[in-house]
Amino acid sequence: MTEKGRILVVGAGFAGAVYARTLAEAGYRVEVIDQRAHIAGNAFDETDAQTGIRFHRYGPHLFHTKLEAVVQWLSRFTTWLPYEHRVRALMEDGRYVPLPVNMETINSIFATALNNQAEVEAFLQELAVPHVAPRNALDYLQSKIGTELTELLFARYTRKMWALGLEDMDASVVKRLPIRFNHDDRYFPEDRFQMLPEHGYTALVQAILDHSGITVDLSTPFERAMQKDVVWTFSSMAIDDYFGNALGPLPYRSIRFHHVHQPIKSKTTWAVTNFTDTGPITRETHWHLLPGHNNPTGAAALVTREEPCDYRDNHMERYYPVKTADGIYVTRYEQYRQMARQEPALTFIGRCGTYQYLDMDQVINQSLAGARKWLDEQAK
Ligand SMILES: Cc1cc2nc3c(=O)[nH]c(=O)nc-3n(C[C@H](O)[C@H](O)[C@H](O)COP(=O)(O)OP(=O)(O)OC[C@H]3O[C@@H](n4cnc5c(N)ncnc54)[C@H](O)[C@@H]3O)c2cc1C
């Protein structure tokens, strides 16, 4: 295939890797840079030297999707291990209850004996505080599950996660949290595909980037001079950062990950526990309980605890865009997007490029569609 010119891709996470592969297969020479010393972005996983357990440096990444086309595309680069994710919330009295809220959660918290969907629905309706048009996340949750469950399972968690009250947050942030009226305790039952890449995410992204048309430079922060003589730049860097914060920052919540070794608790059979207390930690992951993550010695568990913080207190590590009920940052992002439109030969991609929380399947889906659309436009 004749070479069509150079493309710069900023970021070796899923967004950058999918663009790079799609454009390289179409005959472009793609240069991928990343400021980190590794590929795979926030999905990066590695093996712990002490225990041999695989862990995800930036918190547990569970692959789940409805999108068969995404699974088919990724399956060119990985085999899979089936895995259905389950989460328990630790209550202050030491009991564990299923999350998302299901029949067992309600029976356990309220000491009821509900045993079918109609009974659960009726019970929650009794608890619910009607809000015709929920103005924020608090209204929304109270209108679904009442004040007590809202406070216990969501308000405290939200305060430590976002440093905001539910009343200050947009309802969209909590709308993606399902409430179940049955015994189903799977975290993602709506998604037909739930699995983990057999050899991990880093190996998967490595395979995507393994193409003769792609070069990867790590520990390489973006500089504007790099755009010289490239046909196009696709950038997954933060859009406000690209413009030197000209319109003010687009804030993010971040997380400090504390990776610790501890004796294995044989009673814990689920990988992720959420904390409902008022302490600083939101959740804990026991890696050896994820398939393929191994525990060759069996001696100790590697556990990761997550402590949310402002991204300015964590080396500007941007994880979750802050969505306030007044929409101020969404408006600011739109203004940055207008600025980006004036830039020649540049497209912002991925999570931080588009200031959205996106799961991996969404990023991959958007990136496949975006790269193919761009190729179609070039062919016109
Ligand atoms: C704690 C946490 C848990 C998550 N759990 C899940 C989950 O269970 N399931 C799921 O589907 N998704 C999960 N996600 C979302 C998932 O991480 C994202 O969908 C995915 O990482 C997005 O890929 P991306 O390429 O857009 O961004 P990233 O993975 O963030 O990659 C962007 C890359 O760009 C690089 N970069 C940024 N700025 C520059 C610059 N100026 N110069 C050079 N390089 C730069 C960064 O170093 C980074 O490597 C989770 C996210 C977080 C934060």
Short mmCIF file of C-alpha atoms and ligand atoms in Angstrom, two decimals:
data_model
loop_
_atom_site.label_atom_id
_atom_site.label_comp_id
_atom_site.label_asym_id
_atom_site.label_seq_id
_atom_site.Cartn_x
_atom_site.Cartn_y
_atom_site.Cartn_z
CA MET A 1 0.00 0.00 0.00
CA THR A 2 1.37 3.46 -0.82
CA GLU A 3 2.13 5.63 2.17
CA LYS A 4 -0.33 8.47 2.56
CA GLY A 5 1.52 10.70 5.00
CA ARG A 6 2.24 11.11 8.71
CA ILE A 7 -0.37 11.20 11.44
CA LEU A 8 0.35 12.21 15.03
CA VAL A 9 -1.62 10.46 17.75
CA VAL A 10 -1.31 11.88 21.26
CA GLY A 11 -1.97 9.22 23.89
CA ALA A 12 -1.41 5.45 23.78
CA GLY A 13 -4.66 4.58 25.61
CA PHE A 14 -7.56 2.86 23.87
CA ALA A 15 -8.59 5.97 21.93
CA GLY A 16 -5.12 6.58 20.52
CA ALA A 17 -4.45 2.91 19.86
CA VAL A 18 -7.71 2.40 17.94
CA TYR A 19 -7.13 5.49 15.79
CA ALA A 20 -3.50 4.48 15.21
CA ARG A 21 -4.38 0.96 14.09
CA THR A 22 -7.27 2.00 11.85
CA LEU A 23 -5.24 4.69 10.10
CA ALA A 24 -2.11 2.53 9.78
CA GLU A 25 -4.20 -0.20 8.14
CA ALA A 26 -5.42 2.46 5.69
CA GLY A 27 -1.81 3.23 4.70
CA TYR A 28 -0.87 6.16 6.95
CA ARG A 29 2.36 6.30 8.93
CA VAL A 30 1.26 6.87 12.51
CA GLU A 31 3.43 8.27 15.27
CA VAL A 32 1.96 7.65 18.72
CA ILE A 33 3.33 9.57 21.69
CA ASP A 34 2.49 9.27 25.37
CA GLN A 35 3.81 11.25 28.29
CA ARG A 36 3.66 8.19 30.50
CA ALA A 37 6.35 5.49 30.43
CA HIS A 38 3.80 2.86 29.37
CA ILE A 39 1.05 2.20 26.83
CA ALA A 40 -2.64 1.35 27.51
CA GLY A 41 -3.51 4.63 29.29
CA ASN A 42 -5.61 4.18 32.39
CA ALA A 43 -6.29 0.54 31.51
CA PHE A 44 -2.60 -0.29 32.04
CA ASP A 45 -2.01 -3.52 33.98
CA GLU A 46 1.21 -5.12 35.19
CA THR A 47 2.46 -7.96 37.39
CA ASP A 48 3.27 -7.27 41.03
CA ALA A 49 6.92 -8.28 41.65
CA GLN A 50 6.30 -9.60 45.16
CA THR A 51 3.22 -11.79 44.60
CA GLY A 52 3.09 -12.38 40.84
CA ILE A 53 -0.50 -11.09 40.85
CA ARG A 54 -1.63 -8.99 37.89
CA PHE A 55 -3.13 -5.66 38.88
CA HIS A 56 -4.40 -2.54 37.16
CA ARG A 57 -2.32 0.46 38.20
CA TYR A 58 -5.21 2.90 37.78
CA GLY A 59 -8.00 0.90 39.39
CA PRO A 60 -10.08 -2.10 38.28
CA HIS A 61 -11.04 -2.10 34.62
CA LEU A 62 -13.90 -4.46 33.85
CA PHE A 63 -14.79 -4.90 30.23
CA HIS A 64 -18.53 -5.05 29.55
CA THR A 65 -20.54 -4.05 26.51
CA LYS A 66 -23.62 -4.52 24.39
CA LEU A 67 -21.63 -3.71 21.27
CA GLU A 68 -20.83 -6.86 19.35
CA ALA A 69 -18.82 -4.94 16.72
CA VAL A 70 -16.45 -3.71 19.44
CA VAL A 71 -15.97 -7.24 20.76
CA GLN A 72 -15.34 -8.53 17.24
CA TRP A 73 -12.75 -5.87 16.55
CA LEU A 74 -10.93 -6.42 19.87
CA SER A 75 -11.03 -10.19 19.37
CA ARG A 76 -8.53 -9.75 16.54
CA PHE A 77 -6.04 -8.83 19.27
CA THR A 78 -6.96 -10.86 22.34
CA THR A 79 -8.61 -13.98 23.63
CA TRP A 80 -10.99 -13.60 26.57
CA LEU A 81 -11.77 -14.99 29.99
CA PRO A 82 -15.44 -14.90 31.01
CA TYR A 83 -16.03 -12.76 34.09
CA GLU A 84 -19.24 -11.40 35.60
CA HIS A 85 -18.49 -8.56 37.96
CA ARG A 86 -20.05 -8.47 41.45
CA VAL A 87 -19.64 -5.78 44.09
CA ARG A 88 -20.48 -5.73 47.79
CA ALA A 89 -20.91 -2.66 49.99
CA LEU A 90 -19.45 -2.88 53.49
CA MET A 91 -21.92 -1.53 56.04
CA GLU A 92 -20.83 0.16 59.23
CA ASP A 93 -21.95 -2.86 61.27
CA GLY A 94 -19.54 -5.10 59.29
CA ARG A 95 -22.16 -6.71 57.03
CA TYR A 96 -21.74 -6.86 53.26
CA VAL A 97 -24.70 -6.16 50.97
CA PRO A 98 -24.94 -6.43 47.16
CA LEU A 99 -24.47 -3.36 44.96
CA PRO A 100 -26.26 -2.18 42.84
CA VAL A 101 -29.24 -2.22 45.19
CA ASN A 102 -31.24 -5.43 44.69
CA MET A 103 -33.80 -7.44 46.64
CA GLU A 104 -31.18 -8.85 49.01
CA THR A 105 -29.74 -5.38 49.72
CA ILE A 106 -33.17 -4.12 50.74
CA ASN A 107 -34.05 -7.19 52.80
CA SER A 108 -30.74 -6.99 54.59
CA ILE A 109 -30.89 -3.26 55.39
CA PHE A 110 -34.58 -3.09 56.33
CA ALA A 111 -34.87 -6.61 57.81
CA THR A 112 -37.72 -7.35 55.39
CA ALA A 113 -38.55 -10.60 53.62
CA LEU A 114 -39.58 -9.31 50.19
CA ASN A 115 -39.42 -12.11 47.65
CA ASN A 116 -40.66 -10.91 44.31
CA GLN A 117 -40.38 -7.92 42.03
CA ALA A 118 -43.84 -6.54 42.81
CA GLU A 119 -43.10 -6.52 46.54
CA VAL A 120 -39.78 -4.76 46.06
CA GLU A 121 -41.31 -2.17 43.74
CA ALA A 122 -44.12 -1.51 46.20
CA PHE A 123 -41.66 -1.22 49.10
CA LEU A 124 -39.44 1.23 47.21
CA GLN A 125 -42.48 3.24 46.17
CA GLU A 126 -43.37 3.61 49.84
CA LEU A 127 -39.84 4.90 50.52
CA ALA A 128 -39.63 7.13 47.44
CA VAL A 129 -39.96 10.90 47.77
CA PRO A 130 -41.84 12.10 44.67
CA HIS A 131 -40.04 14.65 42.50
CA VAL A 132 -41.87 15.38 39.26
CA ALA A 133 -38.77 16.83 37.60
CA PRO A 134 -35.62 15.89 39.57
CA ARG A 135 -33.31 18.92 39.57
CA ASN A 136 -30.20 17.09 40.68
CA ALA A 137 -28.77 13.72 41.75
CA LEU A 138 -30.35 13.93 45.23
CA ASP A 139 -33.86 14.49 43.86
CA TYR A 140 -33.36 11.69 41.38
CA LEU A 141 -32.19 9.09 43.93
CA GLN A 142 -34.79 10.05 46.51
CA SER A 143 -37.47 9.71 43.86
CA LYS A 144 -36.30 6.13 43.23
CA ILE A 145 -35.23 4.72 46.62
CA GLY A 146 -36.12 7.25 49.34
CA THR A 147 -33.92 9.16 51.77
CA GLU A 148 -32.44 6.37 53.94
CA LEU A 149 -30.96 4.23 51.15
CA THR A 150 -29.85 7.38 49.35
CA GLU A 151 -27.86 8.55 52.38
CA LEU A 152 -26.47 5.14 53.28
CA LEU A 153 -25.36 3.89 49.90
CA PHE A 154 -24.90 7.00 47.80
CA ALA A 155 -24.64 10.31 49.69
CA ARG A 156 -21.53 9.43 51.73
CA TYR A 157 -19.88 7.68 48.82
CA THR A 158 -20.59 10.71 46.64
CA ARG A 159 -19.19 13.15 49.21
CA LYS A 160 -15.87 11.34 49.30
CA MET A 161 -15.83 10.56 45.59
CA TRP A 162 -16.75 14.05 44.36
CA ALA A 163 -16.34 16.31 47.41
CA LEU A 164 -19.83 17.49 46.51
CA GLY A 165 -23.28 16.86 47.93
CA LEU A 166 -25.74 14.95 45.75
CA GLU A 167 -27.77 18.16 45.58
CA ASP A 168 -24.88 19.86 43.75
CA MET A 169 -24.55 17.13 41.15
CA ASP A 170 -26.25 16.56 37.87
CA ALA A 171 -28.79 13.72 37.92
CA SER A 172 -27.01 12.12 34.94
CA VAL A 173 -24.12 11.11 37.22
CA VAL A 174 -26.35 8.73 39.20
CA LYS A 175 -28.79 7.75 36.48
CA ARG A 176 -26.35 5.11 35.28
CA LEU A 177 -26.58 3.36 38.68
CA PRO A 178 -29.22 0.68 38.29
CA ILE A 179 -31.69 -0.47 40.94
CA ARG A 180 -32.83 -4.07 40.68
CA PHE A 181 -36.04 -5.60 41.93
CA ASN A 182 -34.79 -9.20 41.85
CA HIS A 183 -31.88 -11.29 43.21
CA ASP A 184 -29.53 -10.49 40.34
CA ASP A 185 -26.29 -9.28 41.92
CA ARG A 186 -24.25 -8.89 38.76
CA TYR A 187 -22.93 -5.39 38.26
CA PHE A 188 -23.52 -5.29 34.50
CA PRO A 189 -26.41 -7.70 33.75
CA GLU A 190 -27.61 -5.53 30.85
CA ASP A 191 -24.41 -6.14 28.94
CA ARG A 192 -24.28 -9.24 26.78
CA PHE A 193 -20.51 -9.33 26.75
CA GLN A 194 -18.66 -9.36 30.08
CA MET A 195 -15.11 -10.60 30.09
CA LEU A 196 -11.46 -9.77 30.63
CA PRO A 197 -8.67 -9.92 28.05
CA GLU A 198 -6.87 -13.18 28.82
CA HIS A 199 -3.39 -11.68 28.93
CA GLY A 200 -4.43 -8.28 30.24
CA TYR A 201 -5.09 -4.83 28.82
CA THR A 202 -1.46 -3.88 28.28
CA ALA A 203 -0.94 -6.97 26.10
CA LEU A 204 -4.16 -6.15 24.24
CA VAL A 205 -3.13 -2.56 23.49
CA GLN A 206 0.38 -3.77 22.58
CA ALA A 207 -1.18 -6.09 19.98
CA ILE A 208 -3.32 -3.24 18.57
CA LEU A 209 -0.23 -1.05 18.22
CA ASP A 210 1.83 -3.86 16.70
CA HIS A 211 1.69 -2.75 13.05
CA SER A 212 4.53 -1.85 10.70
CA GLY A 213 2.94 1.57 10.10
CA ILE A 214 2.94 2.54 13.80
CA THR A 215 5.77 3.88 15.96
CA VAL A 216 5.32 4.55 19.68
CA ASP A 217 7.36 7.05 21.72
CA LEU A 218 6.80 6.84 25.47
CA SER A 219 7.76 9.38 28.14
CA THR A 220 7.11 11.98 25.45
CA PRO A 221 4.80 14.90 26.33
CA PHE A 222 3.01 16.66 23.49
CA GLU A 223 4.55 19.82 22.05
CA ARG A 224 2.90 21.94 19.38
CA ALA A 225 6.02 21.71 17.20
CA MET A 226 5.23 18.00 16.72
CA GLN A 227 2.24 18.95 14.56
CA LYS A 228 4.50 20.38 11.87
CA ASP A 229 4.33 18.40 8.63
CA VAL A 230 1.73 15.93 9.85
CA VAL A 231 -1.42 15.36 7.81
CA TRP A 232 -3.54 15.36 10.97
CA THR A 233 -3.28 15.18 14.76
CA PHE A 234 -5.64 13.05 16.84
CA SER A 235 -5.21 14.00 20.46
CA SER A 236 -6.47 12.34 23.62
CA MET A 237 -4.82 14.94 25.82
CA ALA A 238 -7.04 17.20 27.91
CA ILE A 239 -8.57 19.82 25.61
CA ASP A 240 -8.11 22.67 28.15
CA ASP A 241 -4.45 21.73 28.54
CA TYR A 242 -3.92 22.01 24.77
CA PHE A 243 -5.23 25.59 24.85
CA GLY A 244 -3.17 26.52 27.91
CA ASN A 245 -6.32 26.82 30.06
CA ALA A 246 -7.29 29.91 28.07
CA LEU A 247 -10.95 29.71 29.16
CA GLY A 248 -10.21 28.33 32.63
CA PRO A 249 -9.74 24.73 33.71
CA LEU A 250 -12.03 21.76 33.07
CA PRO A 251 -11.77 20.10 36.48
CA TYR A 252 -11.53 16.40 37.22
CA ARG A 253 -11.71 14.18 40.24
CA SER A 254 -8.73 11.97 40.67
CA ILE A 255 -7.86 8.96 42.78
CA ARG A 256 -4.80 8.02 44.80
CA PHE A 257 -4.32 4.27 44.50
CA HIS A 258 -2.81 2.56 47.54
CA HIS A 259 -1.50 -0.87 46.55
CA VAL A 260 -0.84 -2.98 49.66
CA HIS A 261 -0.04 -6.59 50.52
CA GLN A 262 -2.12 -8.30 53.17
CA PRO A 263 -3.09 -11.83 54.23
CA ILE A 264 -5.84 -13.39 52.11
CA LYS A 265 -9.30 -13.06 53.66
CA SER A 266 -10.89 -16.38 52.70
CA LYS A 267 -14.39 -15.01 53.30
CA THR A 268 -14.05 -12.43 50.52
CA THR A 269 -15.12 -14.08 47.27
CA TRP A 270 -15.88 -10.92 45.28
CA ALA A 271 -13.19 -8.68 43.83
CA VAL A 272 -14.50 -5.20 44.66
CA THR A 273 -15.90 -3.83 47.93
CA ASN A 274 -17.36 -0.33 48.29
CA PHE A 275 -17.11 1.45 51.62
CA THR A 276 -20.19 3.21 52.96
CA ASP A 277 -18.46 4.86 55.93
CA THR A 278 -17.30 8.47 56.14
CA GLY A 279 -13.57 7.59 55.89
CA PRO A 280 -11.48 8.62 52.87
CA ILE A 281 -11.47 5.27 51.00
CA THR A 282 -14.21 4.54 48.46
CA ARG A 283 -13.42 1.02 47.38
CA GLU A 284 -11.00 -1.88 47.58
CA THR A 285 -10.00 -4.45 44.95
CA HIS A 286 -8.67 -7.93 45.68
CA TRP A 287 -6.91 -8.67 42.41
CA HIS A 288 -6.45 -12.43 42.75
CA LEU A 289 -10.25 -12.79 42.62
CA LEU A 290 -10.30 -11.63 39.00
CA PRO A 291 -9.77 -14.50 36.53
CA GLY A 292 -6.33 -14.59 34.96
CA HIS A 293 -4.86 -12.26 37.56
CA ASN A 294 -3.14 -15.20 39.28
CA ASN A 295 -1.83 -15.78 42.74
CA PRO A 296 1.12 -18.08 42.12
CA THR A 297 2.35 -18.20 45.72
CA GLY A 298 -1.09 -18.05 47.34
CA ALA A 299 0.65 -16.44 50.30
CA ALA A 300 -0.64 -12.87 50.31
CA ALA A 301 -3.22 -10.81 48.52
CA LEU A 302 -2.47 -7.63 46.65
CA VAL A 303 -5.19 -5.16 47.49
CA THR A 304 -5.74 -1.70 46.02
CA ARG A 305 -7.60 0.97 47.99
CA GLU A 306 -8.91 4.07 46.26
CA GLU A 307 -8.79 7.49 47.85
CA PRO A 308 -10.49 10.16 45.73
CA CYS A 309 -9.00 13.65 45.58
CA ASP A 310 -8.84 16.75 43.43
CA TYR A 311 -6.68 16.21 40.34
CA ARG A 312 -4.50 19.15 41.41
CA ASP A 313 -3.52 17.08 44.45
CA ASN A 314 -2.56 14.09 42.31
CA HIS A 315 -0.12 15.34 39.65
CA MET A 316 -3.00 16.51 37.42
CA GLU A 317 -4.13 12.89 36.87
CA ARG A 318 -7.51 13.40 35.24
CA TYR A 319 -10.01 10.58 35.89
CA TYR A 320 -13.61 11.75 36.20
CA PRO A 321 -14.90 15.02 34.66
CA VAL A 322 -16.74 17.07 37.30
CA LYS A 323 -20.37 17.49 36.28
CA THR A 324 -22.13 20.03 38.43
CA ALA A 325 -25.88 20.61 38.38
CA ASP A 326 -25.38 24.16 37.00
CA GLY A 327 -23.62 22.75 33.90
CA ILE A 328 -20.82 25.33 34.05
CA TYR A 329 -18.02 22.99 32.97
CA VAL A 330 -20.03 21.43 30.17
CA THR A 331 -20.56 24.96 28.83
CA ARG A 332 -16.86 25.69 29.17
CA TYR A 333 -16.01 22.47 27.36
CA GLU A 334 -18.33 23.51 24.49
CA GLN A 335 -16.38 26.77 24.25
CA TYR A 336 -13.11 24.85 24.03
CA ARG A 337 -14.69 22.67 21.36
CA GLN A 338 -15.48 25.79 19.33
CA MET A 339 -11.85 26.86 19.68
CA ALA A 340 -10.71 23.41 18.54
CA ARG A 341 -12.84 23.74 15.40
CA GLN A 342 -10.72 26.74 14.35
CA GLU A 343 -7.52 24.67 14.55
CA PRO A 344 -6.48 23.11 11.26
CA ALA A 345 -5.98 19.34 11.01
CA LEU A 346 -6.68 18.53 14.64
CA THR A 347 -9.29 16.30 16.30
CA PHE A 348 -9.69 15.72 20.03
CA ILE A 349 -10.50 12.14 20.92
CA GLY A 350 -11.11 9.91 23.93
CA ARG A 351 -12.04 10.68 27.51
CA CYS A 352 -10.05 13.85 28.20
CA GLY A 353 -10.16 15.11 24.62
CA THR A 354 -13.96 15.20 24.80
CA TYR A 355 -14.37 15.82 28.57
CA GLN A 356 -16.67 12.86 29.13
CA TYR A 357 -16.57 9.82 31.37
CA LEU A 358 -16.44 6.99 28.88
CA ASP A 359 -16.12 3.28 29.47
CA MET A 360 -13.58 1.43 27.37
CA ASP A 361 -16.16 0.00 24.97
CA GLN A 362 -17.57 3.49 24.34
CA VAL A 363 -14.11 4.92 23.68
CA ILE A 364 -13.31 2.07 21.31
CA ASN A 365 -16.66 2.37 19.53
CA GLN A 366 -16.34 6.16 19.14
CA SER A 367 -12.73 5.86 18.00
CA LEU A 368 -13.49 3.21 15.38
CA ALA A 369 -16.36 5.34 14.06
CA GLY A 370 -14.30 8.57 14.20
CA ALA A 371 -11.30 7.10 12.39
CA ARG A 372 -13.48 5.52 9.67
CA LYS A 373 -15.40 8.77 9.17
CA TRP A 374 -12.17 10.70 8.85
CA LEU A 375 -10.89 8.20 6.26
CA ASP A 376 -14.14 8.52 4.29
CA GLU A 377 -13.78 12.31 4.29
CA GLN A 378 -10.22 12.07 2.94
CA ALA A 379 -11.44 9.78 0.15
CA LYS A 380 -13.98 12.40 -1.08
C1 LIG B 1 -10.50 4.56 38.11
C2 LIG B 1 -11.07 4.21 36.77
C3 LIG B 1 -11.73 2.99 36.60
C4 LIG B 1 -12.27 2.66 35.37
N1 LIG B 1 -12.92 1.47 35.24
C5 LIG B 1 -13.43 1.11 34.05
C6 LIG B 1 -14.11 -0.14 33.89
O1 LIG B 1 -14.25 -0.93 34.82
N2 LIG B 1 -14.60 -0.45 32.66
C7 LIG B 1 -14.48 0.39 31.59
O2 LIG B 1 -14.94 0.05 30.49
N3 LIG B 1 -13.83 1.59 31.72
C8 LIG B 1 -13.30 1.96 32.91
N4 LIG B 1 -12.66 3.17 33.04
C9 LIG B 1 -12.56 4.07 31.88
C10 LIG B 1 -11.34 3.78 31.03
O3 LIG B 1 -10.18 4.04 31.80
C11 LIG B 1 -11.40 4.71 29.83
O4 LIG B 1 -12.53 4.39 29.05
C12 LIG B 1 -10.20 4.61 28.91
O5 LIG B 1 -9.02 4.64 29.63
C13 LIG B 1 -10.23 5.76 27.95
O6 LIG B 1 -9.18 5.69 27.04
P1 LIG B 1 -8.54 7.03 26.49
O7 LIG B 1 -7.55 6.59 25.48
O8 LIG B 1 -9.60 7.99 26.09
O9 LIG B 1 -7.84 7.70 27.76
P2 LIG B 1 -6.61 7.24 28.64
O10 LIG B 1 -6.65 5.79 28.94
O11 LIG B 1 -6.58 8.18 29.79
O12 LIG B 1 -5.36 7.51 27.70
C14 LIG B 1 -4.94 8.81 27.37
C15 LIG B 1 -3.43 8.81 27.28
O13 LIG B 1 -3.02 10.08 26.82
C16 LIG B 1 -1.82 10.42 27.46
N5 LIG B 1 -1.65 11.89 27.45
C17 LIG B 1 -2.46 12.80 28.02
N6 LIG B 1 -1.96 14.06 27.83
C18 LIG B 1 -0.81 13.90 27.14
C19 LIG B 1 0.16 14.82 26.66
N7 LIG B 1 0.03 16.14 26.86
N8 LIG B 1 1.22 14.33 25.99
C20 LIG B 1 1.35 12.98 25.78
N9 LIG B 1 0.47 12.08 26.22
C21 LIG B 1 -0.61 12.52 26.89
C22 LIG B 1 -1.99 9.90 28.87
O14 LIG B 1 -0.74 9.69 29.50
C23 LIG B 1 -2.77 8.59 28.64
O15 LIG B 1 -1.91 7.47 28.60
C24 LIG B 1 -12.14 3.54 34.27
C25 LIG B 1 -11.48 4.76 34.44
C26 LIG B 1 -10.96 5.10 35.68
C27 LIG B 1 -10.28 6.42 35.83
#
